[in-house]
Coordinates of C-alpha atoms in Angstrom, one line a residue:
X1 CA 51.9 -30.2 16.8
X2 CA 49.2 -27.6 17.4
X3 CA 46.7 -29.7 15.0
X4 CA 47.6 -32.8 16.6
X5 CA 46.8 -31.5 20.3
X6 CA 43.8 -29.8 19.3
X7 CA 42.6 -33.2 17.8
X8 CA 43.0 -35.1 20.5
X9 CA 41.2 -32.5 22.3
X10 CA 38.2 -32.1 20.2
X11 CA 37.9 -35.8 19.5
X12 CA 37.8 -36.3 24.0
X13 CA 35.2 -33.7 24.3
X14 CA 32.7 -35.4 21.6
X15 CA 33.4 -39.1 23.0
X16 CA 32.5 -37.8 26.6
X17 CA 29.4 -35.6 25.6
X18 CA 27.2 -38.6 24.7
X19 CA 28.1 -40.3 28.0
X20 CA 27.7 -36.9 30.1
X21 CA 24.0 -36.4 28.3
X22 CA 23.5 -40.2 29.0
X23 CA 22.9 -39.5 32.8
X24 CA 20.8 -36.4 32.0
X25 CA 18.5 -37.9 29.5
X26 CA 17.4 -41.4 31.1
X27 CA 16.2 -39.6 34.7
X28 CA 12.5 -40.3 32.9
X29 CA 12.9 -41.9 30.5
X30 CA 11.2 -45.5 29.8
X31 CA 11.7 -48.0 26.8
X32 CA 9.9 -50.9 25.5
X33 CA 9.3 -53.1 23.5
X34 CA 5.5 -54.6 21.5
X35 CA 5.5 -58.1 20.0
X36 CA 4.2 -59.1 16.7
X37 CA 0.2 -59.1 17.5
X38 CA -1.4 -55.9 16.0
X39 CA -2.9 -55.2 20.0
X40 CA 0.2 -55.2 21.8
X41 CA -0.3 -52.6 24.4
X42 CA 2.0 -51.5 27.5
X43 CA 0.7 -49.4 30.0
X44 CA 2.0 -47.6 33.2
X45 CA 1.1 -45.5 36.3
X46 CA 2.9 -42.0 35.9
X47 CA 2.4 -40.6 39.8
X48 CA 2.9 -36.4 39.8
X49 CA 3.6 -34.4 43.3
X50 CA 5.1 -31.8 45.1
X51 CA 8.1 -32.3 46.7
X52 CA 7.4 -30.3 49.5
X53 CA 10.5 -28.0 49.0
X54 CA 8.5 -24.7 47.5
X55 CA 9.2 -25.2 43.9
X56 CA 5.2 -26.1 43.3
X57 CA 2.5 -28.4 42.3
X58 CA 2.3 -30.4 39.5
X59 CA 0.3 -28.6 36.3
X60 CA 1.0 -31.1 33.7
X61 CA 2.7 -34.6 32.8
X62 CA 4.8 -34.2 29.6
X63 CA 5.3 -36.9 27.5
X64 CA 7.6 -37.7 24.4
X65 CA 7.5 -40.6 22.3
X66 CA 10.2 -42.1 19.7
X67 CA 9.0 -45.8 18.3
X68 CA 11.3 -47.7 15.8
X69 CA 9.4 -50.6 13.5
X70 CA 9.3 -51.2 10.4
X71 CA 6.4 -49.8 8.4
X72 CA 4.8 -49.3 12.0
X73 CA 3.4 -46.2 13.6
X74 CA 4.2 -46.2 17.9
X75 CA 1.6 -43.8 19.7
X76 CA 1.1 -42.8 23.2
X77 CA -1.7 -42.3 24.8
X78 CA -2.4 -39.8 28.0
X79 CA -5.3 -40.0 30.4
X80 CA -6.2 -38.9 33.9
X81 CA -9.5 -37.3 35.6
X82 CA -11.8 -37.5 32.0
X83 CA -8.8 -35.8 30.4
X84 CA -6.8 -37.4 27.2
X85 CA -3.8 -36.8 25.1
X86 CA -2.3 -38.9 21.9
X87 CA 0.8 -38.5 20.8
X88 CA 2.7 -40.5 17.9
X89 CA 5.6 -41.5 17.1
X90 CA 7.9 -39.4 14.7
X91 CA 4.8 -36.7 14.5
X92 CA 4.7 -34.5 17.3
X93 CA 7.7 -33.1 19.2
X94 CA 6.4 -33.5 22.6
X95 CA 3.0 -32.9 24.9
X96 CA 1.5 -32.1 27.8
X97 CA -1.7 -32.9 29.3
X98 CA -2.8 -30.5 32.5
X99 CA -4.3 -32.8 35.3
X100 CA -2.8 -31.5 38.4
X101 CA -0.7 -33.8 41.1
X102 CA -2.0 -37.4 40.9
X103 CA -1.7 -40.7 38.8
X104 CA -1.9 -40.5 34.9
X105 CA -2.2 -43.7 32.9
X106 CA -0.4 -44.0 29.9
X107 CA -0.3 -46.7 27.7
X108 CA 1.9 -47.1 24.5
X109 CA 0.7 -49.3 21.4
X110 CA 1.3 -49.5 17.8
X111 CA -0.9 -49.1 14.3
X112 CA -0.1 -52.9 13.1
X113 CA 1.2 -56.1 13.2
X114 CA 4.8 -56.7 13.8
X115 CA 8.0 -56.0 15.9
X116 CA 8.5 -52.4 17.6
X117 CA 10.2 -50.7 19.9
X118 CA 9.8 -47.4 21.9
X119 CA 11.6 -45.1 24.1
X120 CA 9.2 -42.4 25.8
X121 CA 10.4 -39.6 27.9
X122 CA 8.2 -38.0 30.8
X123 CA 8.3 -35.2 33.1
X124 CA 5.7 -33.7 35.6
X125 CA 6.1 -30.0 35.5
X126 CA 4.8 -26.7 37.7
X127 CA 3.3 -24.3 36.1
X128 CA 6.4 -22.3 35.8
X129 CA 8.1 -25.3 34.0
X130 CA 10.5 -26.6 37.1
X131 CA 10.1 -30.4 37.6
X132 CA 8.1 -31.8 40.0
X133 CA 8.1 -35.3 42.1
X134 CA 7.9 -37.9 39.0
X135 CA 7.7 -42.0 39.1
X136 CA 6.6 -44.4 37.0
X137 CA 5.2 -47.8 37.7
X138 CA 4.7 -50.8 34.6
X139 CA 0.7 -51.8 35.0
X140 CA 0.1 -53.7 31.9
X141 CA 3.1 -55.6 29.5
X142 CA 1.3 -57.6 26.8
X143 CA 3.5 -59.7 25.0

């Protein structure tokens, strides 16, 4: 009976984890996807700020990228005020590129011809790691 119970209990818990990190995990998160053609590029606007509530300015945009085709690298690529980052797919666990508050363009493309899709994951962080004001705007789908 005891078994049984615990079960039940245990199996709950796992089923409503996924669902509970869900919400958490897609607060800035962007996915994609780049058509056949070898140049498909997407880009955005990431836009960094203070809130205004104390916590700080922006230092840095992070950025994580995760790209699924088949025999196909996915990279990311960083840029704001002279300053660039790249980051690729399945190499690097995640980056950040220090440009202050302000816009930072990012664009996403892939090392080939052929099908991919990506999911990246950004966040503008203080200098003491707390999250600052963070939106993202699409610029540049080419399909």
């Amino acid at each position: 009976m005891k078994n049984t119970s615990l079960r039940k209990i245990v199996v709950t818990i796992s089923l409503l984890m996924p669902v509970g990190y869900a919400g958490i995990a897609t607060a800035h998160d962007q996915s994609g996807s780049l058509g056949i053609s070898a140049a498909a590029t997407d880009m955005y606007l990431v836009t960094c700020s203070d809130f205004g509530d104390g916590s700080g300015t922006t230092e840095h945009l992070y950025l994580q990228i995760s790209g699924f085709g088949p025999g196909l690298k996915v990279s990311a690529q960083v840029f704001k005020d002279g300053k660039a980052l790249n980051s690729t797919a399945g190499v690097v666990v995640g980056k950040g590129l220090n440009g202050g508050d302000g816009d930072y363009t990012v664009t996403v493309n892939k090392s080939a011809a052929g099908n991919a899709t990506y999911g990246i994951s950004y966040h503008c962080e203080s200098k003491s790691g707390g999250h600052t004001d963070t939106t993202i705007r699409q610029l540049l789908p080419d399909r």
